[in-house]
Amino acid sequence: MARIFCIANQKGGVGKTTTTVNLAAGLARIGKRVLVVDLDPQGNATMGSGVDKRALELTVYDVLLENASVAEARQRSEKAGYDVLGANRELAGAEVELVQLERRNQRLKTALAPVDAEYDFVLIDCPPSLSLLTLNGLCSAHGVVVPMQCEYFALEGLSDLVNTIKQVHANLNPDLQIIGLLRVMFDPRITLQQQVSEQLKTHFSDKVFDTVIPRNVRLAEAPSYGLPGVVFDPSSKGAVAFIEFAREMAARIERLSA
Ligand code: ADP
Ligand code: MG
């Protein structure tokens, strides 16, 4: 059975997509079968996995509207080592169209069920909002991974997300839990980042992943080559951290499912 996770944070530019594609590539490296679902109309996870969003005939949009199955719409990224259910700008319209439909929260969950046995992990890259698209992600998932930068307002922003997750857990998806908080774009030379990192550990204790993803330019360069950093330059500091994170994540999930 696939374990399904949302990579979520309602802020933009915090490292969700970078985490999704590099965790996916890291898990693929240790032999896991992975599907990345791009739920952001920007399509960055699609492009960053080497799939051209402009050339897609079927996307997650068609899947949400039940015009296509996941099996029909997914693409294989040979270079990245995992499958991608892609997105492009068309997905921006789904929000409005879904509102009028029945089971509007449950569309993705229903669509993923038939391919469940084909994957060990499904990673859902969420848009920077707590929208109906994100809700579809949260209703499908066993857990949430929250990438965050250790900045002054980081904790404040987190409470909205934590409340949303609690509400979805209580009303829509009793399986849902926070798997962990991942510190990303970390620069240990910045005292404030060290302080916020300590605060995070105080508030969330073992929910904070041990692995810390450093700020590393190779991770930022990789998407322009259509590759996750882990594939683009596996020996770079950022890639090494994500490979370590994939191991930590796999071990944590094994413990939780035991
Ligand atoms: P989000 O999906 O939350 O909007 P992204 O993953 O797209 O965030 O990251 C925002 C920007 O920061 C991108 O340009 C990305 O390449 C860059 N970035 C992400 N993580 C790192 C990192 N660890 N080091 C350097 N740049 C990073
Ligand atoms: Mg993104």
Coordinates of N, CA and C in Angstrom, one line a residue, residues 8-11 129-130 134 138 144-146 148 154-171 176-181 200 203-204 207:
A8 N 3.4 20.6 2.3 CA 2.5 21.8 2.4 C 3.1 22.8 3.3
N9 N 2.8 24.1 2.9 CA 3.0 25.3 3.7 C 2.3 26.3 2.9
Q10 N 1.4 27.1 3.6 CA 0.6 28.1 2.8 C 1.4 29.2 2.3
K11 N 2.7 29.4 2.8 CA 3.5 30.4 2.2 C 4.2 30.0 0.9
S129 N -1.4 27.9 -0.6 CA -2.7 28.4 -0.1 C -3.3 27.2 0.7
L130 N -4.4 27.6 1.4 CA -5.2 26.5 2.0 C -6.5 26.4 1.2
T134 N -5.4 22.2 -2.1 CA -4.7 21.7 -0.9 C -5.6 20.8 -0.1
L138 N -4.9 17.1 1.3 CA -4.9 16.7 2.7 C -5.9 15.6 2.9
V144 N 1.5 14.9 6.6 CA 2.0 16.2 6.0 C 3.5 16.4 6.4
V145 N 4.2 16.8 5.4 CA 5.6 17.2 5.6 C 5.6 18.7 5.4
V146 N 6.1 19.5 6.4 CA 6.1 20.9 6.3 C 7.5 21.5 6.2
M148 N 10.1 24.4 6.1 CA 10.1 25.8 6.6 C 11.4 26.4 6.7
A154 N 8.1 32.5 10.9 CA 7.9 31.1 10.6 C 6.9 30.4 11.5
L155 N 7.1 30.6 12.8 CA 6.2 29.9 13.8 C 4.8 30.4 13.7
E156 N 4.6 31.7 13.5 CA 3.3 32.4 13.4 C 2.5 31.8 12.2
G157 N 3.2 31.7 11.0 CA 2.5 31.1 9.9 C 2.1 29.7 10.1
L158 N 2.9 29.0 10.8 CA 2.7 27.6 11.1 C 1.4 27.3 11.7
S159 N 0.9 28.2 12.6 CA -0.3 27.9 13.4 C -1.5 27.7 12.5
D160 N -1.6 28.5 11.4 CA -2.8 28.4 10.5 C -2.8 27.0 9.9
L161 N -1.6 26.6 9.4 CA -1.5 25.3 8.8 C -1.8 24.1 9.8
V162 N -1.3 24.3 11.0 CA -1.5 23.3 12.0 C -3.0 23.2 12.3
N163 N -3.7 24.3 12.4 CA -5.1 24.3 12.7 C -5.9 23.7 11.5
T164 N -5.5 24.0 10.3 CA -6.2 23.4 9.1 C -6.0 21.9 9.2
I165 N -4.8 21.4 9.5 CA -4.6 20.0 9.5 C -5.4 19.3 10.6
K166 N -5.5 20.0 11.8 CA -6.3 19.5 12.9 C -7.8 19.4 12.4
Q167 N -8.3 20.4 11.7 CA -9.7 20.4 11.3 C -10.0 19.3 10.3
V168 N -9.0 19.1 9.3 CA -9.2 18.1 8.3 C -9.1 16.7 9.1
H169 N -8.2 16.6 10.0 CA -8.1 15.3 10.8 C -9.5 15.0 11.5
A170 N -10.1 16.1 12.1 CA -11.3 15.9 12.9 C -12.5 15.6 12.0
N171 N -12.6 16.3 10.9 CA -13.8 16.3 10.1 C -13.8 15.4 8.8
L176 N -5.0 11.6 8.9 CA -4.0 12.7 8.6 C -3.3 13.1 9.9
Q177 N -1.9 13.2 9.8 CA -1.1 13.7 10.9 C 0.1 14.5 10.3
I178 N 0.7 15.3 11.2 CA 1.9 15.9 10.8 C 3.0 14.9 10.9
I179 N 3.7 14.6 9.9 CA 4.8 13.7 9.9 C 6.1 14.4 10.5
G180 N 6.3 15.6 10.0 CA 7.4 16.4 10.5 C 7.6 17.7 9.8
L181 N 8.4 18.5 10.5 CA 8.8 19.8 10.0 C 10.2 19.7 9.5
L200 N 11.7 25.9 17.3 CA 11.0 24.9 16.7 C 11.1 23.6 17.5
H203 N 9.1 23.7 20.7 CA 7.6 23.6 20.5 C 7.2 22.3 19.9
F204 N 7.9 21.7 19.0 CA 7.5 20.5 18.2 C 8.3 19.3 18.5
K207 N 8.8 16.1 16.3 CA 8.2 16.3 15.0 C 9.2 17.1 14.1

